[in-house]
Amino acid sequence: MAVDFLSLSDSDPIPLSERFAKIKRNLIACNEKAVADSFYRLLGELRKEADRIATAGSDIIPTIDYFDIHDAAKVATFRDALRKRGVAIVRRVVPSNVALSWKDETQEYVRHNPPTKGFPSHDPQLYELFWSPGQVRARADSRLLEVQRFVMDVWHSSNENALVSSKHPVAYADRIRIRRPGDTSLAAGPHLDGGSVERWEPDGYGRAGTYAKIFQGCWEEYDPWDSSTRLGVTSDLYNGAGSCSMFRMFQGWLSLSPIPPGSGSLRACPMLKLTTAYLLLRPFFSPRFKSGPNFLHESNWNLHVSQNSVIQGAVPGYIQELNDALHPHLRLDRSMVPIPYVEPGDYALWHPDAVHAVDRVHAGLADASVLYVPACPLTQTNALYLARQRKAFLLGHPAPDFQSGRGERDFLARPGVQDVNDAGGEEGLRSMGLLPWDETIRRGGGGGEPRISQHHCSQ
């Protein structure tokens, strides 16, 4: 967990190699005035939105009950809010007793197979487990897969020929966390996953033009929900710890215990488009005066005449960190809010560009247990990873993105293919790459008819 963070607490950012100055110059070349004007517009919007979030608190994060995901009126309201906020809760995705049983099964699995690796090593709470009975049952569960399709439908593709289908969720095997009261080791400050400097690099997110509108000075036209601008992305150019090889439309966790705010829960900055635009444009500007009553005012911030190599909060090989010193206009003390209280079986989801954090201290009285379950669409890259992951599952090896030694190949009661079938039937098997899809997979998540090849997912 800790290896993903550089913990940039200093107000002075770390200069990078000189090539990043050239990258920055190239990104805004011939658009300098438009970029500057757009940044000043953005600062005004950030002021208003941070105040709005501070007033509303956790209530600003949209929630919907699993039993309402077919109610057109409630769904429309929820989706509008999700598009703006980038984070949401889906309640009662699985019954509370079922979620609790998955945690119990995992704890029993750990007891029968000592020593199970985890973090921190002296007191494991984030377990290096991928194939426990509870994890395997959860990933194959029909209700969870239905909700993944439901939330991924918020995404769309501007390219009707893009090879992506949000109607066909694929499983990404991640770990399980059982965080104990008083713990501080699993804290995480405001950050983004999915790389750091890669967001500016031409060989990173630049390969797909993900943020082109922002660098053109048109952040209002940027669409964070366009999947076609994510398919060509390379989010890990430096073999960083904690990188994810799949395209996740949503990061997420399923709660396996009651988790009140402040008890080892999630905090989020629910202004998706604004935070993304600010994060990306911040390195191009500096203040004329570093303190004073007008420090945050637009008139105090100038576009660098000659760009330097600084990218605030970003260092190759580490995740993107944010803080008040480096990103002052986000006013994170006001705009970061805890997600609402969750019960076992509730599903917390957030956009891959959503700024989020984990409570510094677990101040509750009982464990805060979650199963990490992102929502991933079917794409060519995801299908290739799924084939590797399927092999790891069958052999009991760690999931491909994780280096965890021998894994679970000798563990007692490790589930197999039949257990996936028992838990989720054919749909669950398909999500794990254990059964081929037998229908036409539409391009662009819904338009056109051409098929995405299934062969490597069914052998």
XYZ file of C-alpha atoms in Angstrom:
459
model
C 0.000 0.000 0.000
C 2.608 2.536 1.104
C 4.891 1.936 -1.877
C 2.374 3.622 -4.177
C 2.806 6.977 -2.423
C 5.705 9.391 -2.316
C 3.835 11.482 0.301
C 4.557 14.902 -1.119
C 4.048 17.088 1.936
C 6.510 19.806 0.923
C 5.056 22.967 -0.584
C 7.877 22.975 -3.153
C 7.190 20.466 -5.950
C 9.870 18.105 -7.207
C 11.418 19.227 -10.532
C 11.428 16.451 -13.112
C 13.810 15.876 -16.012
C 14.004 18.697 -18.540
C 12.048 16.748 -21.147
C 8.881 17.451 -19.147
C 9.340 21.177 -19.776
C 9.312 20.399 -23.492
C 6.238 18.188 -23.087
C 4.419 21.039 -21.362
C 5.394 23.546 -24.040
C 4.219 21.212 -26.799
C 0.896 20.518 -25.082
C -0.248 24.140 -25.226
C 1.716 25.377 -28.229
C -0.310 27.949 -30.229
C -3.067 27.792 -27.581
C -1.394 29.762 -24.802
C -3.989 32.552 -24.601
C -6.906 30.136 -24.799
C -5.363 28.010 -22.036
C -4.790 31.027 -19.805
C -8.341 32.310 -20.304
C -9.761 28.852 -19.638
C -7.754 28.564 -16.406
C -9.183 31.833 -15.103
C -12.722 30.673 -15.948
C -11.993 27.435 -14.138
C -10.866 29.157 -10.943
C -14.186 30.952 -10.690
C -16.122 27.711 -11.077
C -13.948 25.959 -8.501
C -14.697 28.634 -5.917
C -18.449 28.213 -6.308
C -18.380 24.425 -6.432
C -16.141 23.987 -3.393
C -18.548 26.141 -1.378
C -21.495 24.104 -2.654
C -19.817 20.835 -1.633
C -18.840 22.154 1.798
C -22.448 23.147 2.458
C -23.964 19.855 1.302
C -21.334 17.511 2.752
C -21.839 13.786 2.156
C -25.362 14.393 0.866
C -23.901 15.643 -2.418
C -22.758 12.111 -3.308
C -25.536 10.382 -5.286
C -27.009 7.122 -4.023
C -29.526 4.698 -5.453
C -31.003 1.463 -4.147
C -30.423 -1.725 -6.112
C -34.183 -2.198 -6.282
C -34.576 1.197 -7.998
C -32.135 0.731 -10.888
C -35.054 0.026 -13.243
C -37.084 3.051 -12.096
C -36.651 5.510 -14.997
C -37.186 8.687 -12.964
C -34.829 7.690 -10.145
C -32.235 6.421 -12.600
C -32.267 9.691 -14.578
C -31.669 11.730 -11.412
C -28.939 9.378 -10.226
C -27.097 9.327 -13.551
C -27.146 13.102 -13.932
C -25.597 13.440 -10.474
C -23.066 10.663 -11.106
C -21.893 12.313 -14.334
C -21.200 15.518 -12.444
C -19.850 14.090 -9.199
C -17.900 11.053 -10.418
C -18.617 9.055 -7.268
C -21.709 7.195 -6.058
C -23.148 4.540 -3.772
C -25.463 1.738 -4.892
C -27.295 0.387 -1.852
C -28.193 -3.245 -1.109
C -26.469 -4.733 -4.153
C -26.293 -7.963 -2.198
C -28.195 -8.793 1.006
C -26.353 -7.836 4.164
C -26.187 -11.420 5.444
C -24.625 -12.559 2.157
C -21.941 -9.859 2.280
C -21.151 -10.754 5.875
C -20.907 -14.433 4.940
C -18.343 -13.569 2.252
C -16.193 -11.871 4.879
C -16.597 -14.855 7.219
C -15.614 -17.256 4.441
C -12.512 -15.217 3.717
C -11.485 -15.106 7.363
C -11.982 -18.869 7.604
C -9.860 -19.299 4.479
C -7.088 -17.244 6.109
C -7.252 -19.303 9.310
C -6.895 -22.565 7.362
C -3.985 -21.300 5.280
C -1.377 -19.575 7.452
C 0.644 -17.564 6.960
C -1.298 -15.364 4.543
C 0.662 -12.364 3.296
C -0.695 -8.859 3.669
C -0.004 -5.249 4.545
C 1.316 -4.245 6.995
C 3.437 -7.374 7.247
C 3.405 -7.453 11.068
C -0.387 -7.071 11.259
C -2.001 -7.929 7.915
C -5.196 -6.057 7.101
C -4.910 -5.716 3.318
C -4.591 -9.360 2.351
C -2.683 -10.594 -0.693
C -5.595 -12.881 -1.506
C -7.371 -13.139 -4.842
C -9.154 -16.494 -4.906
C -10.797 -16.940 -1.509
C -14.344 -18.365 -1.612
C -15.877 -15.016 -0.655
C -13.964 -13.094 -3.333
C -14.775 -15.592 -6.080
C -18.476 -15.695 -5.169
C -18.724 -11.915 -5.067
C -17.150 -11.348 -8.495
C -19.499 -13.875 -10.098
C -22.648 -12.656 -8.334
C -25.427 -11.824 -10.810
C -26.565 -8.760 -8.847
C -23.081 -7.282 -8.754
C -22.640 -7.861 -12.488
C -26.037 -6.279 -13.142
C -25.060 -3.169 -11.193
C -21.746 -2.970 -13.041
C -23.626 -2.928 -16.344
C -25.990 -0.321 -14.916
C -23.269 2.127 -13.823
C -21.057 1.564 -16.873
C -23.992 2.620 -19.045
C -23.153 6.191 -17.989
C -20.179 5.921 -20.335
C -20.497 6.310 -24.079
C -18.203 6.369 -27.090
C -17.786 9.225 -29.536
C -16.348 6.659 -31.949
C -19.026 4.167 -32.964
C -16.307 1.751 -34.110
C -14.506 1.715 -30.766
C -14.000 -1.838 -29.529
C -15.632 -1.524 -26.120
C -18.773 -2.999 -24.571
C -20.092 -1.797 -21.228
C -22.802 -4.471 -21.453
C -20.238 -7.202 -20.812
C -18.493 -6.678 -17.457
C -15.257 -8.564 -16.946
C -13.796 -9.439 -13.561
C -10.622 -7.855 -12.236
C -9.220 -9.822 -9.297
C -8.086 -7.498 -6.535
C -7.577 -7.891 -2.813
C -9.661 -7.730 0.349
C -9.216 -5.318 3.253
C -10.240 -5.937 6.856
C -9.075 -2.747 8.583
C -9.023 -2.746 12.369
C -9.991 0.136 14.688
C -7.126 2.502 15.414
C -5.188 1.593 12.271
C -3.174 4.297 10.526
C -1.128 2.112 8.148
C -3.815 1.990 5.444
C -4.335 5.742 5.295
C -4.126 7.448 1.923
C -4.201 11.175 1.229
C -5.962 12.766 -1.755
C -4.784 11.054 -4.924
C -5.604 9.584 -8.322
C -4.695 6.117 -9.486
C -3.880 5.241 -13.089
C -0.467 6.848 -13.322
C 0.756 10.379 -12.670
C 3.021 12.056 -15.239
C 1.435 9.793 -17.860
C -1.526 12.194 -17.953
C 0.701 14.782 -19.650
C 2.915 12.476 -21.676
C 2.330 11.903 -25.406
C 3.019 8.195 -24.939
C 0.658 7.993 -21.966
C -2.845 9.455 -22.055
C -1.746 11.537 -25.027
C -1.849 8.428 -27.219
C -5.637 8.502 -27.020
C -6.097 12.263 -26.816
C -7.932 11.795 -23.523
C -7.471 15.372 -22.302
C -6.973 17.165 -25.622
C -9.831 19.614 -25.065
C -8.366 20.733 -21.742
C -4.947 21.438 -23.248
C -6.634 23.361 -26.074
C -8.201 25.745 -23.558
C -11.697 24.242 -23.869
C -12.103 22.340 -20.603
C -15.879 22.902 -20.697
C -15.992 20.648 -23.793
C -13.973 17.861 -22.176
C -16.052 14.703 -21.677
C -14.806 12.480 -18.833
C -17.262 9.740 -19.865
C -16.067 9.131 -23.429
C -14.661 5.597 -23.420
C -13.148 5.830 -26.901
C -10.531 8.287 -25.581
C -9.401 5.753 -22.975
C -8.777 2.660 -25.074
C -5.351 3.645 -26.399
C -4.042 4.949 -23.087
C -0.807 3.732 -21.512
C -1.273 4.636 -17.855
C 1.912 3.025 -16.556
C 5.096 3.975 -18.397
C 7.394 3.379 -15.420
C 6.323 0.030 -13.978
C 4.829 1.767 -10.967
C 3.617 -0.191 -7.962
C -0.139 -0.574 -7.802
C -0.740 -0.038 -11.511
C -3.800 -1.599 -13.142
C -3.561 -3.257 -16.571
C -7.313 -3.163 -17.189
C -9.404 -0.189 -18.247
C -11.656 0.403 -15.247
C -14.730 2.486 -15.950
C -15.134 2.628 -12.191
C -12.914 1.825 -9.290
C -14.939 0.446 -6.460
C -15.376 -1.599 -3.358
C -18.172 -3.697 -1.948
C -18.692 -3.198 1.766
C -18.489 -6.329 3.925
C -19.249 -4.524 7.186
C -21.022 -1.386 8.434
C -18.659 1.564 7.807
C -19.535 5.009 9.188
C -17.635 8.096 7.987
C -14.320 8.382 9.787
C -14.105 4.653 10.412
C -11.667 3.625 7.721
C -13.928 4.794 4.920
C -13.492 6.680 1.650
C -13.343 10.422 1.115
C -13.882 11.979 -2.300
C -13.775 15.324 -4.099
C -17.083 15.221 -6.006
C -16.454 17.717 -8.813
C -15.046 15.429 -11.463
C -14.594 17.661 -14.513
C -13.349 20.658 -12.528
C -10.710 18.740 -10.557
C -9.452 17.008 -13.706
C -9.111 20.290 -15.592
C -7.393 21.983 -12.657
C -4.971 19.127 -12.030
C -3.891 19.143 -15.677
C -3.595 22.936 -16.060
C -2.025 23.722 -12.681
C 1.587 22.941 -13.808
C 1.417 25.676 -16.458
C 0.781 28.474 -13.933
C 2.461 30.043 -10.918
C 1.494 32.779 -8.445
C 2.982 36.249 -8.607
C 2.791 36.462 -4.798
C 2.988 33.287 -2.702
C 0.797 34.577 0.127
C -1.689 37.269 0.965
C -5.452 37.786 0.850
C -5.546 37.608 -2.951
C -3.340 34.551 -3.273
C -6.059 32.461 -4.941
C -7.467 35.235 -7.105
C -7.117 34.908 -10.876
C -5.105 38.126 -11.068
C -2.334 36.526 -8.989
C -1.742 33.607 -11.358
C 0.273 33.825 -14.549
C 0.963 31.377 -17.339
C 4.686 30.528 -17.415
C 6.366 32.338 -20.289
C 8.867 29.490 -20.559
C 7.555 26.279 -19.046
C 9.584 24.537 -16.325
C 9.724 20.788 -15.654
C 7.463 20.810 -12.590
C 4.232 18.805 -12.527
C 2.730 19.298 -9.085
C 2.185 16.023 -7.206
C 3.470 13.827 -10.028
C 6.643 11.732 -10.052
C 7.337 8.887 -12.507
C 6.474 5.492 -11.036
C 4.165 6.867 -8.337
C 0.504 7.715 -8.186
C -0.747 11.290 -8.583
C -0.941 13.026 -5.216
C -2.757 16.239 -4.384
C -2.533 18.577 -1.409
C -3.402 22.117 -0.355
C 0.101 23.451 -0.937
C 0.438 22.175 -4.503
C -3.220 22.470 -5.557
C -4.558 25.365 -3.485
C -7.608 26.243 -5.614
C -9.180 22.840 -4.981
C -9.573 23.838 -1.318
C -9.423 20.202 -0.367
C -10.271 20.984 3.248
C -13.721 21.988 1.975
C -14.174 19.921 -1.177
C -13.134 16.490 0.152
C -16.116 14.888 1.855
C -16.678 11.435 3.364
C -18.930 9.066 1.488
C -22.186 8.319 3.335
C -22.539 5.536 5.893
C -22.522 2.162 4.168
C -23.949 -1.191 5.198
C -22.702 -4.649 4.230
C -23.651 -5.217 0.592
C -23.454 -1.533 -0.464
C -21.234 -0.755 -3.461
C -19.065 2.406 -3.575
C -17.886 3.431 -7.053
C -15.775 6.258 -8.413
C -14.523 7.412 -11.822
C -10.835 6.608 -12.479
C -10.060 10.353 -12.480
C -11.966 11.082 -9.263
C -9.801 12.493 -6.469
C -10.203 10.261 -3.430
C -8.585 9.437 -0.099
C -8.874 6.950 2.763
C -9.441 7.977 6.383
C -6.115 8.705 8.053
C -7.215 6.935 11.222
C -9.839 4.250 11.605
C -11.673 5.932 14.471
C -14.525 3.409 14.657
C -15.175 0.548 17.025
C -15.377 -2.372 14.568
C -13.469 -3.529 11.504
C -14.002 -1.728 8.195
C -14.022 -4.510 5.619
C -14.235 -4.082 1.865
C -13.747 -6.204 -1.212
C -12.111 -4.257 -4.044
C -14.282 -4.805 -7.135
C -13.895 -2.361 -10.043
C -16.345 -2.231 -12.960
C -14.493 -3.111 -16.168
C -15.935 -3.284 -19.697
C -15.028 -5.779 -22.385
C -12.226 -4.365 -24.547
C -9.407 -6.005 -26.448
C -6.861 -5.025 -23.790
C -9.140 -6.168 -20.982
C -9.798 -9.470 -22.754
C -6.068 -10.120 -23.110
C -5.551 -9.441 -19.416
C -8.560 -11.627 -18.590
C -6.896 -14.552 -20.363
C -3.798 -14.134 -18.173
C -5.934 -13.742 -15.083
C -7.908 -16.890 -15.918
C -4.660 -18.868 -15.985
C -3.683 -17.407 -12.596
C -7.075 -18.420 -11.191
C -6.814 -21.973 -12.467
C -3.299 -22.377 -11.067
C -3.855 -20.476 -7.824
C -1.253 -17.851 -8.719
C -1.532 -14.171 -7.748
C -3.511 -11.993 -10.154
C -1.183 -10.771 -12.951
C -0.918 -7.170 -11.723
C 0.318 -8.319 -8.313
C 3.661 -9.848 -7.397
C 2.905 -11.993 -4.361
C 5.159 -15.043 -4.553
C 3.586 -18.502 -4.579
C 0.073 -17.202 -4.164
C -2.658 -19.638 -3.177
C -1.842 -22.708 -5.224
C -1.445 -24.910 -2.131
C -4.292 -23.345 -0.135
C -7.027 -25.530 1.268
C -10.590 -24.857 0.010
C -9.425 -22.730 -2.935
C -12.384 -22.403 -5.335
C -12.355 -23.763 -8.877
C -14.432 -23.423 -12.031
C -17.404 -25.272 -10.567
C -17.538 -22.814 -7.675
C -17.718 -19.901 -10.128
C -20.536 -21.675 -11.945
C -22.385 -22.340 -8.681
C -22.051 -18.685 -7.686
C -22.930 -16.960 -10.962
C -23.808 -19.495 -13.654
C -22.861 -18.778 -17.241
C -22.740 -15.023 -16.688
C -20.254 -15.435 -13.859
C -18.148 -17.824 -15.925
C -18.044 -15.368 -18.827
C -16.971 -12.515 -16.591
C -13.996 -14.623 -15.506
C -13.095 -15.633 -19.068
C -14.109 -19.234 -18.364
C -16.856 -19.366 -20.988
C -17.096 -17.631 -24.383
C -19.672 -14.972 -25.096
C -22.139 -16.393 -27.583
C -23.654 -13.162 -28.847
C -22.635 -10.252 -31.031
C -20.620 -7.736 -29.056
C -21.459 -4.268 -30.296
C -18.766 -1.729 -30.917
C -18.787 1.586 -29.130
C -20.812 0.183 -26.253
C -24.013 0.074 -28.269
C -23.668 1.153 -31.890
C -22.865 -1.015 -34.896
C -22.748 -4.761 -35.162
C -19.149 -5.959 -35.661
C -17.989 -8.615 -33.225
C -15.140 -8.273 -30.753
C -13.128 -11.472 -31.059
C -13.793 -13.869 -28.199
C -11.290 -16.594 -29.046
C -8.647 -15.776 -26.459
C -11.313 -15.683 -23.731
C -12.679 -19.162 -24.393
C -9.676 -21.399 -24.847
